[in-house]
Short mmCIF file of C-alpha atoms and ligand atoms in Angstrom, two decimals:
data_model
loop_
_atom_site.label_atom_id
_atom_site.label_comp_id
_atom_site.label_asym_id
_atom_site.label_seq_id
_atom_site.Cartn_x
_atom_site.Cartn_y
_atom_site.Cartn_z
CA UNK A 927 -41.69 12.26 -31.05
CA UNK A 928 -38.54 12.43 -33.28
CA UNK A 929 -38.89 16.64 -31.84
CA UNK A 930 -39.10 15.86 -28.19
CA UNK A 931 -36.07 14.18 -28.33
CA UNK A 932 -33.94 16.34 -30.50
CA UNK A 933 -35.35 18.53 -27.99
CA UNK A 934 -33.74 16.23 -24.68
CA UNK A 935 -30.17 16.39 -27.09
CA UNK A 936 -29.90 19.96 -26.98
CA UNK A 937 -30.56 19.44 -23.38
CA UNK A 938 -28.16 16.72 -22.29
CA UNK A 939 -25.33 18.21 -24.52
CA UNK A 940 -23.77 20.27 -21.97
CA UNK A 941 -22.50 16.39 -20.45
CA UNK A 942 -20.97 16.06 -23.96
CA UNK A 943 -19.36 18.85 -24.98
CA UNK A 944 -16.78 19.08 -28.14
CA UNK A 945 -12.96 19.02 -26.63
CA UNK A 946 -12.96 23.58 -27.97
CA UNK A 947 -15.60 24.03 -25.94
CA UNK A 948 -14.43 22.29 -22.80
CA UNK A 949 -10.97 24.20 -23.15
CA UNK A 950 -11.91 26.90 -20.30
CA UNK A 951 -13.21 24.51 -17.72
CA UNK A 952 -9.80 23.01 -18.67
CA UNK A 953 -7.93 25.79 -18.66
CA UNK A 954 -9.03 26.84 -14.98
CA UNK A 955 -8.85 22.63 -13.15
CA UNK A 956 -5.44 22.27 -14.36
CA UNK A 957 -4.13 25.82 -12.95
CA UNK A 958 -5.62 25.27 -9.53
CA UNK A 959 -3.74 21.68 -9.79
CA UNK A 960 -0.82 23.24 -10.65
CA UNK A 961 -0.64 25.61 -8.72
CA UNK A 962 -1.58 23.06 -5.58
CA UNK A 963 1.83 21.17 -6.75
CA UNK A 964 3.70 24.53 -7.07
CA UNK A 965 2.25 25.35 -3.20
CA UNK A 966 3.27 21.86 -1.95
CA UNK A 967 7.31 22.63 -0.84
CA UNK A 968 5.98 26.17 1.02
CA UNK A 969 2.34 24.38 2.51
CA UNK A 970 2.40 22.04 5.76
CA UNK A 971 2.26 18.85 5.43
CA UNK A 972 -1.06 18.56 8.40
CA UNK A 973 -3.03 21.59 9.23
CA UNK A 974 -5.75 21.48 11.80
CA UNK A 975 -9.07 19.66 11.45
CA UNK A 976 -12.11 21.85 12.28
CA UNK A 977 -15.64 21.18 12.30
CA UNK A 978 -16.69 19.11 9.22
CA UNK A 979 -20.59 20.42 9.55
CA UNK A 980 -21.17 22.66 7.09
CA UNK A 981 -18.87 21.89 4.79
CA UNK A 982 -18.39 19.81 1.18
CA UNK A 983 -21.81 20.76 1.08
CA UNK A 984 -23.94 18.93 -2.31
CA UNK A 985 -27.21 20.42 -3.84
CA UNK A 986 -29.40 19.08 -6.89
CA UNK A 987 -28.15 22.51 -8.31
CA UNK A 988 -25.79 23.26 -10.20
CA UNK A 989 -22.30 25.65 -9.17
CA UNK A 990 -19.86 28.27 -10.92
CA UNK A 991 -16.65 25.96 -12.02
CA UNK A 992 -14.74 28.64 -10.10
CA UNK A 993 -16.79 27.87 -6.47
CA UNK A 994 -16.46 24.55 -6.68
CA UNK A 995 -12.17 24.58 -7.58
CA UNK A 996 -12.66 27.45 -3.77
CA UNK A 997 -14.78 24.16 -2.06
CA UNK A 998 -12.17 21.88 -2.34
CA UNK A 999 -9.52 24.44 -1.51
CA UNK A 1000 -11.36 24.51 1.62
CA UNK A 1001 -13.28 22.24 3.25
CA UNK A 1002 -11.10 19.36 1.62
CA UNK A 1003 -7.87 20.05 1.14
CA UNK A 1004 -6.72 23.10 3.19
CA UNK A 1005 -7.88 20.45 6.25
CA UNK A 1006 -6.05 17.53 8.54
CA UNK A 1007 -3.64 15.86 6.92
CA UNK A 1008 -1.34 16.45 3.21
CA UNK A 1009 -0.96 12.98 1.76
CA UNK A 1010 0.68 14.68 -1.22
CA UNK A 1011 4.01 16.47 0.99
CA UNK A 1012 7.31 15.03 0.28
CA UNK A 1013 6.47 16.05 5.39
CA UNK A 1014 4.40 13.27 4.87
CA UNK A 1015 6.27 11.33 7.19
CA UNK A 1016 3.51 9.25 9.12
CA UNK A 1017 2.27 5.95 8.49
CA UNK A 1018 3.27 4.63 5.15
CA UNK A 1019 2.70 8.04 3.47
CA UNK A 1020 1.17 9.19 0.12
CA UNK A 1021 2.81 9.35 -2.89
CA UNK A 1022 0.91 11.03 -6.66
CA UNK A 1023 2.94 10.95 -9.50
CA UNK A 1024 2.08 13.97 -12.08
CA UNK A 1025 2.72 11.19 -14.57
CA UNK A 1026 0.87 8.80 -12.85
CA UNK A 1027 -2.49 11.09 -12.45
CA UNK A 1028 -1.99 11.27 -16.38
CA UNK A 1029 -1.85 8.21 -17.03
CA UNK A 1030 -6.30 8.04 -15.12
CA UNK A 1031 -6.97 10.75 -16.79
CA UNK A 1032 -6.23 9.22 -19.95
CA UNK A 1033 -7.98 5.57 -18.46
CA UNK A 1034 -10.85 7.43 -17.69
CA UNK A 1035 -11.31 8.95 -20.40
CA UNK A 1036 -11.26 6.50 -23.13
CA UNK A 1037 -12.75 4.19 -19.96
CA UNK A 1038 -11.72 1.12 -21.46
CA UNK A 1039 -12.63 -2.02 -20.61
CA UNK A 1040 -10.30 -3.79 -17.70
CA UNK A 1041 -12.26 -6.23 -16.77
CA UNK A 1042 -12.54 -9.04 -19.94
CA UNK A 1043 -10.42 -9.61 -22.25
CA UNK A 1044 -12.95 -9.62 -25.23
CA UNK A 1045 -14.10 -6.36 -24.49
CA UNK A 1046 -10.88 -4.36 -23.89
CA UNK A 1047 -8.23 -6.78 -25.34
CA UNK A 1048 -5.69 -4.40 -24.71
CA UNK A 1049 -6.49 -3.00 -21.72
CA UNK A 1050 -6.18 -5.96 -19.99
CA UNK A 1051 -2.69 -7.81 -22.04
CA UNK A 1052 -1.54 -4.33 -20.33
CA UNK A 1053 -2.23 -5.31 -17.24
CA UNK A 1054 -1.41 -8.43 -17.11
CA UNK A 1055 2.09 -8.06 -18.98
CA UNK A 1056 2.42 -5.72 -16.07
CA UNK A 1057 0.89 -8.55 -14.05
CA UNK A 1058 4.66 -9.80 -15.35
CA UNK A 1059 6.51 -6.98 -15.15
CA UNK A 1060 5.87 -7.30 -11.14
CA UNK A 1061 6.62 -11.50 -11.20
CA UNK A 1062 10.02 -10.09 -13.17
CA UNK A 1063 11.26 -8.63 -9.92
CA UNK A 1064 10.46 -11.07 -7.66
CA UNK A 1065 11.91 -13.90 -9.69
CA UNK A 1066 8.11 -15.49 -9.93
CA UNK A 1067 7.98 -18.26 -13.11
CA UNK A 1068 6.69 -17.03 -16.13
CA UNK A 1069 3.33 -18.95 -15.23
CA UNK A 1070 2.72 -16.42 -12.51
CA UNK A 1071 -0.20 -14.27 -12.86
CA UNK A 1072 -2.58 -12.56 -10.52
CA UNK A 1073 -4.20 -8.95 -9.68
CA UNK A 1074 -4.50 -5.82 -10.18
CA UNK A 1075 -5.46 -4.73 -6.55
CA UNK A 1076 -7.46 -0.66 -5.87
CA UNK A 1077 -4.55 -1.08 -2.88
CA UNK A 1078 -2.79 -4.46 -0.81
CA UNK A 1079 -6.30 -5.09 0.81
CA UNK A 1080 -8.11 -6.94 -1.17
CA UNK A 1081 -4.61 -8.37 -2.92
CA UNK A 1082 -4.43 -10.15 0.38
CA UNK A 1083 -7.99 -11.21 0.27
CA UNK A 1084 -7.37 -12.66 -3.21
CA UNK A 1085 -4.54 -14.22 -2.22
CA UNK A 1086 -6.52 -16.25 0.95
CA UNK A 1087 -9.58 -17.26 -0.95
CA UNK A 1088 -6.59 -18.60 -4.33
CA UNK A 1089 -5.55 -20.03 -0.28
CA UNK A 1090 -8.49 -22.19 0.43
CA UNK A 1091 -9.29 -22.46 -3.84
CA UNK A 1092 -6.23 -24.49 -3.61
CA UNK A 1093 -6.20 -26.39 -0.89
CA UNK A 1094 -10.31 -27.59 -1.70
CA UNK A 1095 -10.47 -27.09 2.41
CA UNK A 1096 -14.10 -27.58 3.27
CA UNK A 1097 -15.91 -24.48 5.39
CA UNK A 1098 -16.87 -27.17 8.25
CA UNK A 1099 -13.32 -28.38 8.63
CA UNK A 1100 -12.28 -23.88 9.08
CA UNK A 1101 -12.34 -24.78 12.91
CA UNK A 1102 -9.56 -27.15 12.14
CA UNK A 1103 -7.06 -25.42 10.28
CA UNK A 1104 -3.75 -23.65 11.63
CA UNK A 1105 -2.63 -19.87 10.57
CA UNK A 1106 0.75 -18.72 10.99
CA UNK A 1107 0.88 -14.81 11.45
CA UNK A 1108 3.32 -12.28 12.71
CA UNK A 1109 2.11 -10.01 15.77
CA UNK A 1110 3.13 -7.35 13.14
CA UNK A 1111 0.63 -8.32 10.57
CA UNK A 1112 -0.77 -6.14 9.37
CA UNK A 1113 -4.24 -4.97 10.22
CA UNK A 1114 -5.79 -6.32 6.65
CA UNK A 1115 -4.71 -10.39 6.26
CA UNK A 1116 -6.87 -10.01 9.86
CA UNK A 1117 -9.84 -8.98 8.35
CA UNK A 1118 -9.61 -11.48 4.59
CA UNK A 1119 -9.35 -13.71 7.59
CA UNK A 1120 -12.82 -12.75 8.69
CA UNK A 1121 -14.15 -11.82 5.17
CA UNK A 1122 -12.58 -15.39 3.51
CA UNK A 1123 -15.17 -17.06 6.32
CA UNK A 1124 -12.06 -18.30 8.47
CA UNK A 1125 -12.54 -16.76 11.20
CA UNK A 1126 -12.96 -19.68 12.65
CA UNK A 1127 -9.68 -21.14 12.09
CA UNK A 1128 -7.30 -21.03 15.19
CA UNK A 1129 -4.75 -18.55 14.38
CA UNK A 1130 -1.09 -18.30 15.77
CA UNK A 1131 0.72 -15.33 15.64
CA UNK A 1132 4.26 -17.18 16.21
CA UNK A 1133 6.83 -15.43 18.22
CA UNK A 1134 9.75 -12.66 17.68
CA UNK A 1135 12.93 -11.67 18.18
CA UNK A 1136 14.14 -8.99 18.81
CA UNK A 1137 13.66 -6.98 15.95
CA UNK A 1138 9.89 -8.12 15.64
CA UNK A 1139 10.84 -10.44 12.89
CA UNK A 1140 8.69 -14.39 12.65
CA UNK A 1141 11.34 -16.29 15.04
CA UNK A 1142 11.59 -19.96 12.64
CA UNK A 1143 12.25 -22.10 15.69
CA UNK A 1144 8.77 -21.18 16.84
CA UNK A 1145 6.98 -21.24 13.93
CA UNK A 1146 7.70 -24.95 13.02
CA UNK A 1147 7.31 -25.77 16.75
CA UNK A 1148 3.90 -24.45 16.49
CA UNK A 1149 3.11 -26.39 13.42
CA UNK A 1150 4.36 -29.89 14.47
CA UNK A 1151 2.19 -29.01 17.81
CA UNK A 1152 -0.68 -28.61 15.86
CA UNK A 1153 -0.09 -31.25 13.85
CA UNK A 1154 -0.71 -33.78 16.98
CA UNK A 1155 -3.86 -32.26 18.14
CA UNK A 1156 -4.62 -33.16 15.10
CA UNK A 1157 -4.93 -29.92 13.03
CA UNK A 1158 -4.32 -28.50 10.33
CA UNK A 1159 -1.01 -25.96 9.28
CA UNK A 1160 -2.81 -24.28 6.30
CA UNK A 1161 -1.47 -20.59 5.95
CA UNK A 1162 2.12 -18.51 7.00
CA UNK A 1163 2.18 -15.65 6.29
CA UNK A 1164 5.41 -13.99 6.38
CA UNK A 1165 6.25 -9.74 5.90
CA UNK A 1166 8.46 -8.22 4.12
CA UNK A 1167 8.49 -4.36 4.79
CA UNK A 1168 5.59 -4.74 7.97
CA UNK A 1169 3.67 -1.18 8.72
CA UNK A 1170 4.80 -0.46 12.15
CA UNK A 1171 8.78 -0.88 11.98
CA UNK A 1172 9.84 -1.52 8.87
CA UNK A 1173 11.27 -5.37 9.03
CA UNK A 1174 11.63 -8.29 6.96
CA UNK A 1175 10.71 -11.26 8.09
CA UNK A 1176 13.19 -14.59 7.87
CA UNK A 1177 11.37 -15.17 4.26
CA UNK A 1178 13.31 -18.76 3.24
CA UNK A 1179 13.06 -20.09 6.48
CA UNK A 1180 9.77 -19.71 6.86
CA UNK A 1181 9.71 -20.48 3.40
CA UNK A 1182 11.71 -23.98 4.42
CA UNK A 1183 8.90 -24.23 6.81
CA UNK A 1184 6.03 -23.95 4.17
CA UNK A 1185 7.18 -26.09 2.19
CA UNK A 1186 7.93 -29.17 5.05
CA UNK A 1187 4.83 -28.64 6.66
CA UNK A 1188 3.02 -28.23 2.75
CA UNK A 1189 1.30 -25.10 4.09
CA UNK A 1190 0.27 -22.16 1.82
CA UNK A 1191 3.25 -19.34 2.33
CA UNK A 1192 1.89 -15.66 1.53
CA UNK A 1193 4.21 -12.47 1.86
CA UNK A 1194 2.98 -9.88 2.44
CA UNK A 1195 4.89 -6.54 1.13
CA UNK A 1196 2.87 -4.00 0.60
CA UNK A 1197 4.73 -1.67 1.17
CA UNK A 1198 8.32 -2.58 0.91
CA UNK A 1199 8.54 -5.10 -1.96
CA UNK A 1200 9.83 -2.68 -4.28
CA UNK A 1201 12.57 -2.75 -1.85
CA UNK A 1202 13.44 -5.66 -2.98
CA UNK A 1203 15.31 -3.59 -5.59
CA UNK A 1204 17.12 -2.88 -4.01
CA UNK A 1205 21.56 -3.35 -4.08
CA UNK A 1206 22.55 -1.01 -0.95
CA UNK A 1207 24.83 -3.23 2.21
CA UNK A 1208 23.50 -2.59 5.83
CA UNK A 1209 25.63 -1.99 8.02
CA UNK A 1210 25.64 -5.49 9.37
CA UNK A 1211 26.64 -6.57 5.93
CA UNK A 1212 24.03 -7.51 4.10
CA UNK A 1213 22.32 -6.20 1.10
CA UNK A 1214 18.96 -4.93 1.45
CA UNK A 1215 17.78 -7.28 -1.75
CA UNK A 1216 19.38 -10.16 0.37
CA UNK A 1217 16.90 -9.28 2.85
CA UNK A 1218 14.65 -10.53 0.52
CA UNK A 1219 15.76 -13.82 -0.09
CA UNK A 1220 12.96 -16.10 -0.25
CA UNK A 1221 9.77 -14.01 -1.16
CA UNK A 1222 10.30 -15.51 -5.00
CA UNK A 1223 9.73 -19.57 -2.51
CA UNK A 1224 5.67 -17.48 -1.63
CA UNK A 1225 3.13 -19.11 -3.27
CA UNK A 1226 1.03 -15.81 -3.47
CA UNK A 1227 2.90 -12.22 -2.53
CA UNK A 1228 0.75 -9.29 -1.94
CA UNK A 1229 2.39 -5.49 -3.54
CA UNK A 1230 1.04 -2.37 -3.12
CA UNK A 1231 2.58 -0.19 -6.44
CA UNK A 1232 0.69 2.81 -4.55
CA UNK A 1233 3.01 2.79 -1.89
CA UNK A 1234 7.26 1.48 -3.76
CA UNK A 1235 6.28 2.90 -6.77
CA UNK A 1236 4.44 6.58 -5.43
CA UNK A 1237 1.39 6.11 -7.45
CA UNK A 1238 -1.23 7.83 -6.50
CA UNK A 1239 -4.11 5.32 -3.90
CA UNK A 1240 -6.06 3.29 -5.72
CA UNK A 1241 -3.06 0.34 -6.82
CA UNK A 1242 -1.36 -2.61 -5.41
CA UNK A 1243 -1.40 -5.69 -6.60
CA UNK A 1244 -1.54 -9.75 -5.56
CA UNK A 1245 0.38 -11.88 -7.36
CA UNK A 1246 -0.09 -15.81 -7.41
CA UNK A 1247 1.89 -19.10 -8.46
CA UNK A 1248 -0.91 -21.25 -8.54
CA UNK A 1249 -3.41 -19.22 -11.38
CA UNK A 1250 -5.50 -22.10 -11.51
CA UNK A 1251 -6.86 -22.10 -8.10
CA UNK A 1252 -7.02 -18.63 -8.95
CA UNK A 1253 -8.84 -18.24 -11.41
CA UNK A 1254 -11.52 -20.95 -9.49
CA UNK A 1255 -11.91 -19.93 -6.25
CA UNK A 1256 -13.14 -15.94 -8.61
CA UNK A 1257 -14.47 -16.97 -11.67
CA UNK A 1258 -17.96 -17.33 -12.52
CA UNK A 1259 -19.49 -17.78 -16.26
CA UNK A 1260 -23.22 -15.96 -16.43
CA UNK A 1261 -24.83 -16.33 -19.25
CA UNK A 1262 -25.15 -12.65 -20.34
CA UNK A 1263 -21.62 -12.87 -20.97
CA UNK A 1264 -21.61 -16.05 -23.55
CA UNK A 1265 -19.85 -13.71 -26.03
CA UNK A 1266 -16.63 -12.88 -24.11
CA UNK A 1267 -15.34 -16.79 -23.66
CA UNK A 1268 -14.87 -16.86 -27.63
CA UNK A 1269 -11.38 -15.23 -26.73
CA UNK A 1270 -8.78 -16.57 -24.61
CA UNK A 1271 -5.73 -15.51 -24.93
CA UNK A 1272 -5.10 -13.78 -22.29
CA UNK A 1273 -6.34 -14.35 -18.81
CA UNK A 1274 -9.19 -11.65 -18.20
CA UNK A 1275 -8.93 -9.41 -13.61
CA UNK A 1276 -12.68 -10.35 -13.73
CA UNK A 1277 -12.00 -14.31 -13.97
CA UNK A 1278 -9.32 -13.59 -11.22
CA UNK A 1279 -10.94 -11.53 -8.67
CA UNK A 1280 -14.25 -10.66 -7.96
CA UNK A 1281 -14.46 -7.53 -9.60
CA UNK A 1282 -16.21 -7.39 -13.07
CA UNK A 1283 -16.61 -3.88 -14.69
CA UNK A 1284 -13.87 -1.89 -12.97
CA UNK A 1285 -10.73 1.11 -12.81
CA UNK A 1286 -8.87 0.91 -16.04
CA UNK A 1287 -5.69 1.11 -12.94
CA UNK A 1288 -2.90 -0.21 -15.25
CA UNK A 1289 -2.44 3.00 -16.69
CA UNK A 1290 -1.63 5.22 -13.54
CA UNK A 1291 1.57 2.57 -13.70
CA UNK A 1292 2.21 2.00 -17.40
CA UNK A 1293 2.72 5.63 -17.93
CA UNK A 1294 4.92 7.02 -15.85
CA UNK A 1295 7.77 3.03 -16.27
CA UNK A 1296 7.44 3.37 -20.46
CA UNK A 1297 8.19 7.06 -20.01
CA UNK A 1298 10.54 6.70 -17.44
CA UNK A 1299 12.00 4.06 -17.25
CA UNK A 1300 12.05 2.01 -14.13
CA UNK A 1301 15.42 3.04 -13.08
CA UNK A 1302 14.52 6.59 -11.36
CA UNK A 1303 12.31 4.08 -8.95
CA UNK A 1304 15.36 1.86 -8.30
CA UNK A 1305 17.17 5.46 -6.72
CA UNK A 1306 13.72 7.02 -5.83
CA UNK A 1307 14.08 3.96 -3.20
CA UNK A 1308 17.46 4.22 -2.31
CA UNK A 1309 17.10 7.99 -0.84
CA UNK A 1310 14.52 6.57 1.57
CA UNK A 1311 16.68 3.69 2.31
CA UNK A 1312 19.31 6.53 3.51
CA UNK A 1313 17.90 9.36 4.58
CA UNK A 1314 15.66 6.10 6.96
CA UNK A 1315 19.33 5.00 8.27
CA UNK A 1316 20.59 8.81 8.33
CA UNK A 1317 17.04 10.50 10.48
CA UNK A 1318 17.79 6.95 12.46
CA UNK A 1319 21.46 8.27 13.22
CA UNK A 1320 21.23 11.23 14.02
CA UNK A 1321 17.47 11.07 16.33
CA UNK A 1322 20.24 8.96 18.39
CA UNK A 1323 22.29 11.85 18.60
CA UNK A 1324 19.44 14.63 20.05
CA UNK A 1325 19.08 11.85 22.40
CA UNK A 1326 16.52 9.61 21.15
CA UNK A 1327 16.41 5.92 22.21
CA UNK A 1328 15.68 4.14 18.61
CA UNK A 1329 14.24 1.21 17.55
CA UNK A 1330 16.10 -1.97 15.88
CA UNK A 1331 18.52 -0.14 12.78
CA UNK A 1332 15.32 0.05 9.95
CA UNK A 1333 15.51 -2.45 7.62
CA UNK A 1334 13.69 0.04 4.97
CA UNK A 1335 12.17 3.03 5.55
CA UNK A 1336 10.41 2.56 8.51
CA UNK A 1337 12.05 3.56 12.17
CA UNK A 1338 10.48 3.31 15.52
CA UNK A 1339 12.28 6.50 18.25
CA UNK A 1340 11.05 8.03 21.69
CA UNK A 1341 12.38 9.41 24.45
CA UNK A 1342 13.37 7.40 27.18
CA UNK A 1343 13.02 9.57 30.07
CA UNK A 1344 13.59 5.31 32.31
CA UNK A 1345 10.36 6.60 34.08
CA UNK A 1346 6.49 4.97 33.83
CA UNK A 1347 5.53 7.52 32.93
CA UNK A 1348 7.54 7.83 29.21
CA UNK A 1349 5.11 7.57 27.35
CA UNK A 1350 3.10 9.98 27.85
CA UNK A 1351 6.48 12.18 27.52
CA UNK A 1352 6.31 10.83 24.17
CA UNK A 1353 2.74 11.89 23.52
CA UNK A 1354 3.35 15.14 23.98
CA UNK A 1355 6.74 15.27 22.21
CA UNK A 1356 4.21 13.53 18.94
CA UNK A 1357 1.51 16.32 20.02
CA UNK A 1358 3.56 19.38 19.59
CA UNK A 1359 5.47 17.85 15.73
CA UNK A 1360 1.41 17.60 15.02
CA UNK A 1361 0.83 20.85 15.79
CA UNK A 1362 3.40 22.68 14.24
CA UNK A 1363 2.05 20.18 10.62
CA UNK A 1364 5.95 20.72 9.05
CA UNK A 1365 5.97 17.32 8.91
CA UNK A 1366 3.31 14.65 10.26
CA UNK A 1367 5.13 10.98 11.87
CA UNK A 1368 2.99 9.34 13.47
CA UNK A 1369 3.37 6.52 16.11
CA UNK A 1370 2.66 2.71 17.62
CA UNK A 1371 2.17 0.83 20.57
CA UNK A 1372 4.59 -2.30 20.16
CA UNK A 1373 4.27 -4.11 24.14
CA UNK A 1374 2.57 -1.48 25.45
CA UNK A 1375 5.31 1.00 24.40
CA UNK A 1376 4.48 4.30 22.75
CA UNK A 1377 6.75 4.72 20.46
CA UNK A 1378 7.64 7.76 17.73
CA UNK A 1379 7.63 6.31 13.81
CA UNK A 1380 8.68 7.68 10.28
CA UNK A 1381 7.90 6.37 7.62
CA UNK A 1382 9.47 7.59 4.44
CA UNK A 1383 8.19 6.30 0.78
CA UNK A 1384 6.50 9.69 -0.13
CA UNK A 1385 8.81 10.68 -4.23
CA UNK A 1386 9.04 14.33 -2.02
CA UNK A 1387 10.99 13.33 0.51
CA UNK A 1388 14.71 15.08 0.49
CA UNK A 1389 17.10 15.72 2.52
CA UNK A 1390 15.16 18.95 3.08
CA UNK A 1391 12.42 17.57 4.81
CA UNK A 1392 14.88 15.16 6.80
CA UNK A 1393 16.98 18.00 8.27
CA UNK A 1394 12.92 19.32 8.61
CA UNK A 1395 12.33 16.76 11.06
CA UNK A 1396 14.96 16.52 13.05
CA UNK A 1397 14.49 20.00 13.79
CA UNK A 1398 11.14 19.99 14.87
CA UNK A 1399 11.50 17.02 17.12
CA UNK A 1400 15.13 19.45 18.69
CA UNK A 1401 12.41 22.19 18.78
CA UNK A 1402 9.99 19.94 20.70
CA UNK A 1403 11.93 18.16 22.90
CA UNK A 1404 13.04 22.09 24.58
CA UNK A 1405 9.64 23.08 24.95
CA UNK A 1406 8.28 20.04 25.89
CA UNK A 1407 9.97 17.86 28.07
CA UNK A 1408 10.31 18.84 31.94
CA UNK A 1409 13.93 20.74 32.28
C1 LIG B 1366 -0.18 -0.34 3.14
C2 LIG B 1366 -0.44 -1.26 4.24
C3 LIG B 1366 -1.60 -3.36 3.52
C4 LIG B 1366 -2.98 -2.47 3.44
O1 LIG B 1366 -3.01 -2.07 1.89
P1 LIG B 1366 -3.87 -0.77 1.55
O2 LIG B 1366 -3.59 -0.54 0.35
O3 LIG B 1366 -4.44 -0.02 2.46
O4 LIG B 1366 -5.01 -2.10 1.54
C5 LIG B 1366 -1.64 -4.27 4.20
N1 LIG B 1366 -0.51 -4.72 4.36
C6 LIG B 1366 0.44 -3.90 4.85
C7 LIG B 1366 2.34 -4.60 5.47
C8 LIG B 1366 1.13 -2.16 4.27
O5 LIG B 1366 2.32 -1.39 4.65
#
């Protein structure tokens, strides 16, 4: 038995090498990563997607590292969208701060247990401190907390489950509950409603103004109407940066109405939240920061550091004032975890979210934040807003019709020939841009109108990329449109 155990141990050693034995693998991987990074400014943001048949093949046999890295390059990195590229101007661009990735590396190697305070006091404290730091920026009270999530979708879900818990709503009454949304709400909110079991609730779509913002008068009108028919207003969701057009709803006015009729007020600031830190005036004389007035009056808020803090995918956050409701909605006592109850100095993520064992995701934010402080982030956010304003002006000079002046760093535009087929021409323009691949844009349809959309949020998007985008749009116009 002993001999066999020792022989097994010798054969397993490969999985857990000493740092001296890992050096060559480490160097080769780092070299590969640095090559990727250095190539970014020269590389396309988008490459055509071939058939994936036979790609990413997997077998039980080992492959040498060179072969593995080649496979990654050919089957993944050189295909489709490159979210790490500064030319990524579609959807909501990705980021990927390198120091964030180093934080992830440490998190993975240390493998601290960030689910429960008793199991990982330092890790849990770090994550809670990050949540409190977010709360301070959003002017939430000291007593608020929330959770670091994998992204905005789970953040919104946790907020909904907590709201439902705080109102003590019984399943038999779900059909009487009214949920007030903007037609521009992110689809993950609809998903959250369904996942939390409330799809039978009455979903009210509030009228928008001509900038695609919730009309607070219509909100109040709809609430009154629902009360008069015996229904129960439950929750209203305001957006601090819609995905389609990047607008901020009138949060203060929504907060007034939510307060008056005692609704839970949730803000989806997954994309836009961090722009609340930018004190930059717009042509209307109102600063970006002022547009977020009222966000501090919400009951819960979703905000994505993997968007506004330029981090790699996998870090969102939900901030919640009624921590007791959050706890009651998520806490579960398991017999095998009875020892963990002894230590309650900090609330544990496992008691405030659906997760137990989880990625120690705080370190990827903590490292760059401690290393650089917040100021460079704020400046980068200011740059993205100004780049969007610059683009807005220049694209209009190219003859494109523009949507509303951007609140943040997203705007929509299109070629308008005042005929029924403009949608088709805009699809062709977008196809041209995507096929060229130097930059990547996406589109949206609002009230039947096809708009091309630019979203500027990559840390690597600077003036060069925006001017390149304008140049390609100019080429697209002269190539695609009828003479
Ligand atoms: C991105 C986004 C979401 C979804 O967040 P994920 O991190 O992708 O899950 C929700 N709401 C808004 C406004 C967003 O921009």
